[in-house]
PDB file of C-alpha atoms in Angstrom:
ATOM      1  CA  MET A   1      -7.414  43.820-238.680  1.00  0.00           C
ATOM      2  CA  LEU A   2      -7.519  41.393-235.872  1.00  0.00           C
ATOM      3  CA  GLY A   3      -6.142  38.106-236.173  1.00  0.00           C
ATOM      4  CA  LEU A   4      -7.483  35.134-234.732  1.00  0.00           C
ATOM      5  CA  GLY A   5      -7.756  34.590-231.166  1.00  0.00           C
ATOM      6  CA  LYS A   6      -7.147  38.508-230.624  1.00  0.00           C
ATOM      7  CA  LYS A   7      -9.472  40.251-228.509  1.00  0.00           C
ATOM      8  CA  LYS A   8     -10.367  44.221-229.153  1.00  0.00           C
ATOM      9  CA  PRO A   9      -9.202  45.516-226.090  1.00  0.00           C
ATOM     10  CA  PRO A  10     -12.048  47.518-224.217  1.00  0.00           C
ATOM     11  CA  PRO A  11     -12.636  51.573-224.492  1.00  0.00           C
ATOM     12  CA  ILE A  12     -11.441  53.639-221.892  1.00  0.00           C
ATOM     13  CA  ARG A  13     -14.335  55.744-220.769  1.00  0.00           C
ATOM     14  CA  SER A  14     -12.677  57.303-217.433  1.00  0.00           C
ATOM     15  CA  LEU A  15     -10.146  59.447-217.171  1.00  0.00           C
ATOM     16  CA  VAL A  16      -8.262  60.984-213.793  1.00  0.00           C
ATOM     17  CA  CYS A  17      -6.861  64.552-215.302  1.00  0.00           C
ATOM     18  CA  GLU A  18      -3.655  65.171-214.838  1.00  0.00           C
ATOM     19  CA  GLY A  19      -3.243  67.720-211.417  1.00  0.00           C
ATOM     20  CA  SER A  20      -6.278  65.971-210.291  1.00  0.00           C
ATOM     21  CA  VAL A  21      -5.849  64.214-206.790  1.00  0.00           C
ATOM     22  CA  VAL A  22      -8.385  61.687-205.670  1.00  0.00           C
ATOM     23  CA  GLN A  23      -8.356  60.329-202.279  1.00  0.00           C
ATOM     24  CA  GLY A  24     -10.377  57.249-201.871  1.00  0.00           C
ATOM     25  CA  ASN A  25     -10.889  54.076-203.727  1.00  0.00           C
ATOM     26  CA  ILE A  26     -11.998  53.725-207.417  1.00  0.00           C
ATOM     27  CA  ARG A  27     -13.983  50.822-208.940  1.00  0.00           C
ATOM     28  CA  PHE A  28     -13.937  51.180-213.058  1.00  0.00           C
ATOM     29  CA  VAL A  29     -15.209  48.800-215.671  1.00  0.00           C
ATOM     30  CA  GLU A  30     -14.016  48.634-219.248  1.00  0.00           C
ATOM     31  CA  GLY A  31     -11.115  51.371-219.355  1.00  0.00           C
ATOM     32  CA  LEU A  32      -9.477  53.957-217.234  1.00  0.00           C
ATOM     33  CA  ARG A  33      -6.546  56.189-217.298  1.00  0.00           C
ATOM     34  CA  ILE A  34      -4.737  57.813-214.680  1.00  0.00           C
ATOM     35  CA  ASP A  35      -3.169  61.275-215.488  1.00  0.00           C
ATOM     36  CA  GLY A  36      -3.014  62.840-212.220  1.00  0.00           C
ATOM     37  CA  GLU A  37      -2.589  60.745-208.412  1.00  0.00           C
ATOM     38  CA  VAL A  38      -4.877  58.505-206.841  1.00  0.00           C
ATOM     39  CA  GLN A  39      -4.435  57.652-203.226  1.00  0.00           C
ATOM     40  CA  GLY A  40      -6.318  54.645-202.587  1.00  0.00           C
ATOM     41  CA  GLU A  41      -7.685  51.225-204.502  1.00  0.00           C
ATOM     42  CA  VAL A  42      -7.990  51.423-208.079  1.00  0.00           C
ATOM     43  CA  THR A  43      -9.499  48.244-209.053  1.00  0.00           C
ATOM     44  CA  CYS A  44     -11.783  46.283-211.569  1.00  0.00           C
ATOM     45  CA  GLU A  45     -12.604  42.817-211.191  1.00  0.00           C
ATOM     46  CA  ASP A  46     -13.759  42.228-215.098  1.00  0.00           C
ATOM     47  CA  GLU A  47     -10.685  40.534-216.598  1.00  0.00           C
ATOM     48  CA  ARG A  48     -11.021  42.563-219.969  1.00  0.00           C
ATOM     49  CA  SER A  49     -10.521  45.643-218.216  1.00  0.00           C
ATOM     50  CA  ILE A  50      -7.580  48.067-219.220  1.00  0.00           C
ATOM     51  CA  LEU A  51      -5.816  50.194-216.783  1.00  0.00           C
ATOM     52  CA  VAL A  52      -3.410  52.959-217.923  1.00  0.00           C
ATOM     53  CA  ILE A  53      -1.307  54.775-215.588  1.00  0.00           C
ATOM     54  CA  SER A  54       0.657  57.591-217.800  1.00  0.00           C
ATOM     55  CA  GLU A  55       4.184  58.831-217.174  1.00  0.00           C
ATOM     56  CA  ASN A  56       2.535  61.586-214.921  1.00  0.00           C
ATOM     57  CA  GLY A  57      -0.054  59.330-213.382  1.00  0.00           C
ATOM     58  CA  ARG A  58       0.510  57.956-209.865  1.00  0.00           C
ATOM     59  CA  VAL A  59      -1.385  55.705-207.654  1.00  0.00           C
ATOM     60  CA  ILE A  60      -0.769  55.198-203.900  1.00  0.00           C
ATOM     61  CA  GLY A  61      -2.663  51.912-202.949  1.00  0.00           C
ATOM     62  CA  LYS A  62      -3.796  48.599-204.299  1.00  0.00           C
ATOM     63  CA  VAL A  63      -4.011  48.143-208.109  1.00  0.00           C
ATOM     64  CA  LYS A  64      -5.831  45.518-209.874  1.00  0.00           C
ATOM     65  CA  ALA A  65      -7.274  44.969-213.416  1.00  0.00           C
ATOM     66  CA  GLY A  66      -6.978  42.555-216.178  1.00  0.00           C
ATOM     67  CA  HIS A  67      -4.198  44.587-218.520  1.00  0.00           C
ATOM     68  CA  VAL A  68      -2.138  47.190-216.667  1.00  0.00           C
ATOM     69  CA  ILE A  69       0.334  49.396-218.620  1.00  0.00           C
ATOM     70  CA  ILE A  70       2.428  51.768-216.413  1.00  0.00           C
ATOM     71  CA  SER A  71       4.344  54.606-217.466  1.00  0.00           C
ATOM     72  CA  GLY A  72       4.249  56.766-214.190  1.00  0.00           C
ATOM     73  CA  GLU A  73       4.414  55.458-210.355  1.00  0.00           C
ATOM     74  CA  VAL A  74       2.856  53.094-208.314  1.00  0.00           C
ATOM     75  CA  ARG A  75       3.053  52.462-204.415  1.00  0.00           C
ATOM     76  CA  GLY A  76       1.457  49.404-203.682  1.00  0.00           C
ATOM     77  CA  PRO A  77       0.504  45.659-204.927  1.00  0.00           C
ATOM     78  CA  ILE A  78      -0.405  45.196-208.387  1.00  0.00           C
ATOM     79  CA  HIS A  79      -2.634  42.238-209.491  1.00  0.00           C
ATOM     80  CA  ALA A  80      -2.845  41.942-213.312  1.00  0.00           C
ATOM     81  CA  SER A  81      -4.811  39.182-214.174  1.00  0.00           C
ATOM     82  CA  GLU A  82      -3.992  39.107-217.909  1.00  0.00           C
ATOM     83  CA  LEU A  83      -0.997  41.108-218.761  1.00  0.00           C
ATOM     84  CA  LEU A  84       1.201  43.634-216.883  1.00  0.00           C
ATOM     85  CA  GLU A  85       2.996  46.193-219.153  1.00  0.00           C
ATOM     86  CA  LEU A  86       6.040  48.242-217.616  1.00  0.00           C
ATOM     87  CA  GLN A  87       6.721  51.056-219.870  1.00  0.00           C
ATOM     88  CA  PRO A  88      10.720  52.624-219.628  1.00  0.00           C
ATOM     89  CA  LYS A  89       9.549  55.409-216.935  1.00  0.00           C
ATOM     90  CA  ALA A  90       7.680  52.984-214.717  1.00  0.00           C
ATOM     91  CA  ARG A  91       8.189  52.960-211.087  1.00  0.00           C
ATOM     92  CA  VAL A  92       6.826  50.064-208.962  1.00  0.00           C
ATOM     93  CA  VAL A  93       7.076  49.997-205.061  1.00  0.00           C
ATOM     94  CA  GLY A  94       5.263  46.715-204.258  1.00  0.00           C
ATOM     95  CA  ASP A  95       4.593  42.886-205.264  1.00  0.00           C
ATOM     96  CA  VAL A  96       3.499  42.354-208.421  1.00  0.00           C
ATOM     97  CA  ARG A  97       1.281  39.435-209.838  1.00  0.00           C
ATOM     98  CA  TYR A  98       0.752  38.705-213.305  1.00  0.00           C
ATOM     99  CA  GLU A  99      -0.341  36.174-215.806  1.00  0.00           C
ATOM    100  CA  LEU A 100       2.193  37.984-218.576  1.00  0.00           C
ATOM    101  CA  LEU A 101       4.828  40.443-217.976  1.00  0.00           C
ATOM    102  CA  GLU A 102       6.408  42.697-220.609  1.00  0.00           C
ATOM    103  CA  MET A 103       8.760  45.135-219.069  1.00  0.00           C
ATOM    104  CA  HIS A 104      10.769  47.492-221.048  1.00  0.00           C
ATOM    105  CA  GLN A 105      14.389  48.398-220.133  1.00  0.00           C
ATOM    106  CA  GLY A 106      14.494  51.456-217.785  1.00  0.00           C
ATOM    107  CA  ALA A 107      11.073  50.046-215.847  1.00  0.00           C
ATOM    108  CA  VAL A 108      11.912  49.847-211.781  1.00  0.00           C
ATOM    109  CA  VAL A 109      10.222  47.093-209.635  1.00  0.00           C
ATOM    110  CA  GLU A 110      11.062  47.021-205.612  1.00  0.00           C
ATOM    111  CA  GLY A 111       8.529  44.388-204.227  1.00  0.00           C
TER     112      GLY A 111
END
């Protein structure tokens, strides 16, 4: 049950599968999970969006979404308008902007 003030996260409706390589920009709504590689910008203007980059996921380019969860690698600037979560195996090379940050032991940021 959700407590007062808690918002239900948006559903993840899009997926870049493991083994896939996308060359170009991706704009999404609600939620996106990246298990493969994206060479380009990954953006959502909606603050109520969620972007998950799994352990095998990689983005080479700008990342922008409301809630960003990184377990894999990002090479480029990140802007999380609400929350940036860096899981233990996260590797980030680039500047980061966020409202709130949750960084687990083992995560690496070079920016």
